[in-house]
PDB file of C-alpha atoms in Angstrom:
ATOM      1  CA  MET E  10       0.000   0.000   0.000  1.00  0.00           C
ATOM      2  CA  ARG E  11       2.831   2.380   0.869  1.00  0.00           C
ATOM      3  CA  TRP E  12       4.311   2.160  -2.614  1.00  0.00           C
ATOM      4  CA  LEU E  13       1.015   3.516  -3.944  1.00  0.00           C
ATOM      5  CA  THR E  14       0.888   6.553  -1.680  1.00  0.00           C
ATOM      6  CA  ASN E  15       4.438   7.464  -0.660  1.00  0.00           C
ATOM      7  CA  ARG E  16       4.900   9.942  -3.551  1.00  0.00           C
ATOM      8  CA  LEU E  17       1.493  11.572  -3.114  1.00  0.00           C
ATOM      9  CA  PRO E  18       0.759  14.685  -1.078  1.00  0.00           C
ATOM     10  CA  ARG E  19      -0.466  13.736   2.389  1.00  0.00           C
ATOM     11  CA  PRO E  20      -4.166  14.626   1.800  1.00  0.00           C
ATOM     12  CA  TRP E  21      -4.198  12.521  -1.342  1.00  0.00           C
ATOM     13  CA  ALA E  22      -2.408   9.669   0.374  1.00  0.00           C
ATOM     14  CA  ILE E  23      -5.005   9.677   3.153  1.00  0.00           C
ATOM     15  CA  ALA E  24      -7.854   9.728   0.602  1.00  0.00           C
ATOM     16  CA  VAL E  25      -6.383   6.824  -1.360  1.00  0.00           C
ATOM     17  CA  ASP E  26      -5.843   4.883   1.851  1.00  0.00           C
ATOM     18  CA  TRP E  27      -9.508   5.348   2.793  1.00  0.00           C
ATOM     19  CA  VAL E  28     -10.761   4.372  -0.675  1.00  0.00           C
ATOM     20  CA  VAL E  29      -8.692   1.192  -0.704  1.00  0.00           C
ATOM     21  CA  THR E  30      -9.764   0.317   2.859  1.00  0.00           C
ATOM     22  CA  ILE E  31     -13.467   0.824   2.112  1.00  0.00           C
ATOM     23  CA  ALA E  32     -13.237  -1.077  -1.181  1.00  0.00           C
ATOM     24  CA  GLY E  33     -11.484  -3.949   0.572  1.00  0.00           C
ATOM     25  CA  ALA E  34     -14.153  -4.030   3.280  1.00  0.00           C
ATOM     26  CA  ILE E  35     -16.920  -4.135   0.666  1.00  0.00           C
ATOM     27  CA  VAL E  36     -15.232  -6.979  -1.187  1.00  0.00           C
ATOM     28  CA  LEU E  37     -14.798  -8.873   2.079  1.00  0.00           C
ATOM     29  CA  VAL E  38     -18.468  -8.414   3.056  1.00  0.00           C
ATOM     30  CA  VAL E  39     -19.674  -9.527  -0.376  1.00  0.00           C
ATOM     31  CA  ALA E  40     -17.402 -12.568  -0.280  1.00  0.00           C
ATOM     32  CA  ILE E  41     -18.585 -13.537   3.203  1.00  0.00           C
ATOM     33  CA  GLU E  42     -22.247 -13.145   2.211  1.00  0.00           C
ATOM     34  CA  HIS E  43     -21.794 -15.128  -0.998  1.00  0.00           C
ATOM     35  CA  TRP E  44     -19.773 -18.051   0.332  1.00  0.00           C
ATOM     36  CA  ILE E  45     -19.961 -18.150   4.131  1.00  0.00           C
ATOM     37  CA  VAL E  46     -22.924 -16.458   5.862  1.00  0.00           C
ATOM     38  CA  GLY E  47     -25.954 -14.717   4.386  1.00  0.00           C
ATOM     39  CA  PRO E  48     -28.776 -12.635   5.940  1.00  0.00           C
ATOM     40  CA  TYR E  49     -32.447 -13.487   5.320  1.00  0.00           C
ATOM     41  CA  ARG E  50     -35.773 -11.979   6.351  1.00  0.00           C
ATOM     42  CA  ILE E  51     -38.739 -14.095   7.489  1.00  0.00           C
ATOM     43  CA  PRO E  52     -41.620 -13.221   5.122  1.00  0.00           C
ATOM     44  CA  SER E  53     -44.471 -15.485   6.259  1.00  0.00           C
ATOM     45  CA  ALA E  54     -46.120 -17.047   9.311  1.00  0.00           C
ATOM     46  CA  SER E  55     -45.094 -20.616   8.466  1.00  0.00           C
ATOM     47  CA  MET E  56     -42.423 -20.725  11.198  1.00  0.00           C
ATOM     48  CA  GLU E  57     -44.282 -18.837  13.955  1.00  0.00           C
ATOM     49  CA  PRO E  58     -43.466 -18.543  16.821  1.00  0.00           C
ATOM     50  CA  THR E  59     -39.951 -19.931  16.275  1.00  0.00           C
ATOM     51  CA  LEU E  60     -39.355 -17.256  13.656  1.00  0.00           C
ATOM     52  CA  ASN E  61     -41.596 -14.207  13.501  1.00  0.00           C
ATOM     53  CA  CYS E  62     -42.897 -12.355  10.488  1.00  0.00           C
ATOM     54  CA  ALA E  63     -44.335  -8.844  10.751  1.00  0.00           C
ATOM     55  CA  HIS E  64     -48.009  -7.946  10.955  1.00  0.00           C
ATOM     56  CA  PRO E  65     -50.281  -6.889   9.329  1.00  0.00           C
ATOM     57  CA  ASP E  66     -49.419  -9.870   7.099  1.00  0.00           C
ATOM     58  CA  ALA E  67     -51.714 -12.830   7.769  1.00  0.00           C
ATOM     59  CA  GLY E  68     -50.739 -14.900  10.795  1.00  0.00           C
ATOM     60  CA  CYS E  69     -47.752 -12.732  11.711  1.00  0.00           C
ATOM     61  CA  GLU E  70     -47.377 -11.979  15.416  1.00  0.00           C
ATOM     62  CA  ALA E  71     -44.615  -9.379  15.598  1.00  0.00           C
ATOM     63  CA  ARG E  72     -44.073  -5.747  14.752  1.00  0.00           C
ATOM     64  CA  PHE E  73     -40.778  -6.529  13.030  1.00  0.00           C
ATOM     65  CA  ALA E  74     -39.865  -9.592  10.989  1.00  0.00           C
ATOM     66  CA  ASP E  75     -37.003 -11.705  12.273  1.00  0.00           C
ATOM     67  CA  ARG E  76     -33.735 -11.490  10.389  1.00  0.00           C
ATOM     68  CA  ILE E  77     -31.593 -14.594  10.434  1.00  0.00           C
ATOM     69  CA  LEU E  78     -28.097 -15.612   9.388  1.00  0.00           C
ATOM     70  CA  ALA E  79     -27.686 -18.764   7.334  1.00  0.00           C
ATOM     71  CA  CYS E  80     -24.360 -20.586   7.333  1.00  0.00           C
ATOM     72  CA  LYS E  81     -23.713 -21.379   3.670  1.00  0.00           C
ATOM     73  CA  LEU E  82     -20.368 -23.012   4.375  1.00  0.00           C
ATOM     74  CA  CYS E  83     -21.861 -25.458   6.903  1.00  0.00           C
ATOM     75  CA  TYR E  84     -23.274 -27.841   4.310  1.00  0.00           C
ATOM     76  CA  ASP E  85     -19.968 -27.916   2.454  1.00  0.00           C
ATOM     77  CA  ILE E  86     -18.318 -29.479   5.489  1.00  0.00           C
ATOM     78  CA  SER E  87     -21.179 -31.467   7.054  1.00  0.00           C
ATOM     79  CA  SER E  88     -24.457 -33.093   6.049  1.00  0.00           C
ATOM     80  CA  PRO E  89     -27.869 -31.556   6.791  1.00  0.00           C
ATOM     81  CA  LYS E  90     -29.411 -32.933   9.988  1.00  0.00           C
ATOM     82  CA  ARG E  91     -32.994 -33.499  11.002  1.00  0.00           C
ATOM     83  CA  GLY E  92     -34.423 -30.684  13.090  1.00  0.00           C
ATOM     84  CA  GLN E  93     -32.246 -27.944  11.631  1.00  0.00           C
ATOM     85  CA  ILE E  94     -33.870 -24.791  10.285  1.00  0.00           C
ATOM     86  CA  VAL E  95     -32.744 -24.467   6.683  1.00  0.00           C
ATOM     87  CA  VAL E  96     -32.798 -21.757   4.027  1.00  0.00           C
ATOM     88  CA  PHE E  97     -33.323 -23.193   0.549  1.00  0.00           C
ATOM     89  CA  HIS E  98     -34.383 -22.441  -3.005  1.00  0.00           C
ATOM     90  CA  THR E  99     -37.816 -23.846  -3.788  1.00  0.00           C
ATOM     91  CA  THR E 100     -38.641 -26.114  -6.692  1.00  0.00           C
ATOM     92  CA  PRO E 101     -40.741 -24.889  -9.659  1.00  0.00           C
ATOM     93  CA  ARG E 102     -43.763 -26.773  -8.321  1.00  0.00           C
ATOM     94  CA  THR E 103     -43.726 -24.706  -5.127  1.00  0.00           C
ATOM     95  CA  ALA E 104     -44.753 -21.489  -6.880  1.00  0.00           C
ATOM     96  CA  THR E 105     -47.644 -23.309  -8.540  1.00  0.00           C
ATOM     97  CA  VAL E 106     -48.918 -24.865  -5.313  1.00  0.00           C
ATOM     98  CA  CYS E 107     -48.193 -22.054  -2.842  1.00  0.00           C
ATOM     99  CA  GLY E 108     -48.566 -19.043  -5.111  1.00  0.00           C
ATOM    100  CA  VAL E 109     -45.004 -17.896  -4.474  1.00  0.00           C
ATOM    101  CA  GLY E 110     -41.605 -19.527  -4.838  1.00  0.00           C
ATOM    102  CA  GLY E 111     -38.077 -18.261  -4.365  1.00  0.00           C
ATOM    103  CA  THR E 112     -36.291 -18.706  -1.049  1.00  0.00           C
ATOM    104  CA  TYR E 113     -37.984 -20.500   1.858  1.00  0.00           C
ATOM    105  CA  VAL E 114     -37.064 -21.095   5.497  1.00  0.00           C
ATOM    106  CA  LYS E 115     -38.394 -24.347   6.998  1.00  0.00           C
ATOM    107  CA  ARG E 116     -37.437 -27.095   9.413  1.00  0.00           C
ATOM    108  CA  LEU E 117     -35.740 -30.176   8.011  1.00  0.00           C
ATOM    109  CA  ILE E 118     -37.803 -33.252   8.904  1.00  0.00           C
ATOM    110  CA  GLY E 119     -37.097 -35.991   6.367  1.00  0.00           C
ATOM    111  CA  LEU E 120     -33.646 -37.094   5.193  1.00  0.00           C
ATOM    112  CA  PRO E 121     -32.891 -39.115   2.031  1.00  0.00           C
ATOM    113  CA  GLY E 122     -34.465 -42.563   2.318  1.00  0.00           C
ATOM    114  CA  ASP E 123     -36.834 -41.647   5.175  1.00  0.00           C
ATOM    115  CA  THR E 124     -40.511 -42.483   5.311  1.00  0.00           C
ATOM    116  CA  VAL E 125     -42.513 -39.633   6.843  1.00  0.00           C
ATOM    117  CA  ARG E 126     -46.094 -39.895   8.104  1.00  0.00           C
ATOM    118  CA  GLU E 127     -48.473 -37.491   9.828  1.00  0.00           C
ATOM    119  CA  ASP E 128     -50.946 -39.193  12.160  1.00  0.00           C
ATOM    120  CA  ASP E 129     -54.533 -38.207  12.915  1.00  0.00           C
ATOM    121  CA  HIS E 130     -53.410 -35.971  15.795  1.00  0.00           C
ATOM    122  CA  GLY E 131     -50.863 -34.026  13.747  1.00  0.00           C
ATOM    123  CA  PHE E 132     -47.789 -35.806  15.098  1.00  0.00           C
ATOM    124  CA  ILE E 133     -44.976 -36.615  12.660  1.00  0.00           C
ATOM    125  CA  TRP E 134     -43.490 -40.090  12.431  1.00  0.00           C
ATOM    126  CA  VAL E 135     -40.224 -40.944  10.667  1.00  0.00           C
ATOM    127  CA  ASP E 136     -39.491 -44.585   9.870  1.00  0.00           C
ATOM    128  CA  GLY E 137     -42.073 -45.687  12.419  1.00  0.00           C
ATOM    129  CA  LYS E 138     -40.833 -43.483  15.289  1.00  0.00           C
ATOM    130  CA  ARG E 139     -42.699 -40.407  16.458  1.00  0.00           C
ATOM    131  CA  LEU E 140     -40.598 -37.264  16.398  1.00  0.00           C
ATOM    132  CA  ASP E 141     -40.077 -35.309  19.573  1.00  0.00           C
ATOM    133  CA  GLU E 142     -40.929 -31.775  18.458  1.00  0.00           C
ATOM    134  CA  PRO E 143     -40.903 -29.415  21.453  1.00  0.00           C
ATOM    135  CA  TYR E 144     -40.941 -26.457  19.062  1.00  0.00           C
ATOM    136  CA  ILE E 145     -44.539 -27.271  18.005  1.00  0.00           C
ATOM    137  CA  GLN E 146     -47.186 -25.706  20.249  1.00  0.00           C
ATOM    138  CA  ALA E 147     -50.202 -27.905  21.055  1.00  0.00           C
ATOM    139  CA  SER E 148     -52.594 -25.229  19.798  1.00  0.00           C
ATOM    140  CA  ARG E 149     -50.821 -25.077  16.449  1.00  0.00           C
ATOM    141  CA  ARG E 150     -50.873 -28.860  16.141  1.00  0.00           C
ATOM    142  CA  LYS E 151     -54.640 -28.784  16.648  1.00  0.00           C
ATOM    143  CA  GLN E 152     -54.913 -26.033  14.055  1.00  0.00           C
ATOM    144  CA  ASP E 153     -52.964 -28.192  11.621  1.00  0.00           C
ATOM    145  CA  VAL E 154     -55.353 -31.114  12.145  1.00  0.00           C
ATOM    146  CA  SER E 155     -58.294 -28.820  11.503  1.00  0.00           C
ATOM    147  CA  ALA E 156     -56.809 -26.967   8.526  1.00  0.00           C
ATOM    148  CA  ASN E 157     -55.112 -29.869   6.735  1.00  0.00           C
ATOM    149  CA  PRO E 158     -57.235 -33.031   7.115  1.00  0.00           C
ATOM    150  CA  SER E 159     -55.982 -34.390   3.786  1.00  0.00           C
ATOM    151  CA  TYR E 160     -52.457 -34.784   5.215  1.00  0.00           C
ATOM    152  CA  LEU E 161     -53.536 -36.903   8.181  1.00  0.00           C
ATOM    153  CA  GLY E 162     -52.473 -40.504   7.736  1.00  0.00           C
ATOM    154  CA  HIS E 163     -50.555 -39.621   4.592  1.00  0.00           C
ATOM    155  CA  VAL E 164     -47.149 -41.211   3.968  1.00  0.00           C
ATOM    156  CA  TRP E 165     -44.289 -39.528   2.103  1.00  0.00           C
ATOM    157  CA  HIS E 166     -41.147 -41.328   0.910  1.00  0.00           C
ATOM    158  CA  VAL E 167     -38.046 -39.131   0.647  1.00  0.00           C
ATOM    159  CA  PRO E 168     -35.970 -40.045  -2.438  1.00  0.00           C
ATOM    160  CA  LYS E 169     -32.192 -40.273  -2.498  1.00  0.00           C
ATOM    161  CA  GLY E 170     -30.582 -36.841  -2.593  1.00  0.00           C
ATOM    162  CA  GLN E 171     -33.816 -35.126  -1.500  1.00  0.00           C
ATOM    163  CA  TYR E 172     -35.050 -33.487   1.727  1.00  0.00           C
ATOM    164  CA  PHE E 173     -38.494 -33.053   3.299  1.00  0.00           C
ATOM    165  CA  PHE E 174     -39.358 -29.755   5.016  1.00  0.00           C
ATOM    166  CA  LEU E 175     -42.184 -28.599   7.281  1.00  0.00           C
ATOM    167  CA  GLY E 176     -43.026 -25.279   8.912  1.00  0.00           C
ATOM    168  CA  ASP E 177     -43.293 -25.117  12.697  1.00  0.00           C
ATOM    169  CA  ASN E 178     -46.671 -23.431  12.264  1.00  0.00           C
ATOM    170  CA  ARG E 179     -48.090 -26.487  10.486  1.00  0.00           C
ATOM    171  CA  GLY E 180     -51.623 -25.185  10.067  1.00  0.00           C
ATOM    172  CA  ASP E 181     -50.359 -22.153   8.164  1.00  0.00           C
ATOM    173  CA  SER E 182     -47.458 -23.657   6.240  1.00  0.00           C
ATOM    174  CA  CYS E 183     -47.202 -24.542   2.569  1.00  0.00           C
ATOM    175  CA  ASP E 184     -44.433 -27.115   2.768  1.00  0.00           C
ATOM    176  CA  SER E 185     -43.208 -30.488   1.513  1.00  0.00           C
ATOM    177  CA  ARG E 186     -46.574 -32.041   2.268  1.00  0.00           C
ATOM    178  CA  ALA E 187     -47.975 -29.929  -0.567  1.00  0.00           C
ATOM    179  CA  TRP E 188     -45.120 -29.593  -3.052  1.00  0.00           C
ATOM    180  CA  GLY E 189     -42.794 -32.503  -2.341  1.00  0.00           C
ATOM    181  CA  THR E 190     -39.111 -32.777  -1.541  1.00  0.00           C
ATOM    182  CA  VAL E 191     -36.152 -30.471  -2.209  1.00  0.00           C
ATOM    183  CA  PRO E 192     -32.938 -31.596  -3.954  1.00  0.00           C
ATOM    184  CA  ARG E 193     -29.647 -31.267  -2.085  1.00  0.00           C
ATOM    185  CA  HIS E 194     -28.254 -28.611  -4.412  1.00  0.00           C
ATOM    186  CA  ASN E 195     -31.181 -26.295  -3.574  1.00  0.00           C
ATOM    187  CA  LEU E 196     -30.138 -26.047   0.074  1.00  0.00           C
ATOM    188  CA  ILE E 197     -28.503 -22.673   0.785  1.00  0.00           C
ATOM    189  CA  GLY E 198     -27.532 -23.088   4.414  1.00  0.00           C
ATOM    190  CA  ARG E 199     -28.468 -23.714   8.030  1.00  0.00           C
ATOM    191  CA  ALA E 200     -29.961 -20.949  10.153  1.00  0.00           C
ATOM    192  CA  ILE E 201     -27.420 -20.279  12.896  1.00  0.00           C
ATOM    193  CA  ALA E 202     -28.707 -17.063  14.479  1.00  0.00           C
ATOM    194  CA  THR E 203     -31.493 -14.519  14.680  1.00  0.00           C
ATOM    195  CA  TYR E 204     -29.850 -11.088  14.711  1.00  0.00           C
ATOM    196  CA  TRP E 205     -32.848  -8.727  14.490  1.00  0.00           C
ATOM    197  CA  PRO E 206     -34.850  -7.352  16.228  1.00  0.00           C
ATOM    198  CA  PRO E 207     -32.654  -7.003  19.346  1.00  0.00           C
ATOM    199  CA  ASN E 208     -35.125  -8.729  21.691  1.00  0.00           C
ATOM    200  CA  ARG E 209     -35.119 -11.787  19.412  1.00  0.00           C
ATOM    201  CA  ILE E 210     -31.354 -12.303  19.176  1.00  0.00           C
ATOM    202  CA  THR E 211     -30.730 -16.052  19.345  1.00  0.00           C
ATOM    203  CA  ILE E 212     -27.850 -18.379  18.518  1.00  0.00           C
ATOM    204  CA  ARG E 213     -29.033 -21.747  17.180  1.00  0.00           C
TER     205      ARG E 213
END
């Protein structure tokens, strides 16, 4: 850096130093966001109350939508695990079924090769074992049973290289039960933190 500024008048040298520093910081931030960690906003009520969206949108319970950080590098060094909250690109069918596609945030329930079933009480079973889901409120499970009777007793088989996602707010979630599984290459990253608003800051 000094070779670039040592022949310049001091004011110019200071200006160049600032420009290079700011440009370097911008490049670093862009690189981090592209390859390592990215910020995302929660747009819908499908993950309430684990992740809040902002009213007056339907079903949203908060004044401000949660902002989360997704670790993009995590799935380059380890496999996705059941129970993780994942940011992913939807499949083309999702936009047709749900009315909107793009980027979704849901909980990973079914791994490649799993058999997933929802019983008549809204509980999820994987390969014959009922999942322990403390993040699902009893009232929301009842709402799911009432709102989605066609899913009760249904069985889904997760193909190789695919993943099955559900929202925590099952009665108000357009998820894999409706549009199927998501291929591995569509997974963006694992949600590792909520960073906004301040009263919702959480490390996952």
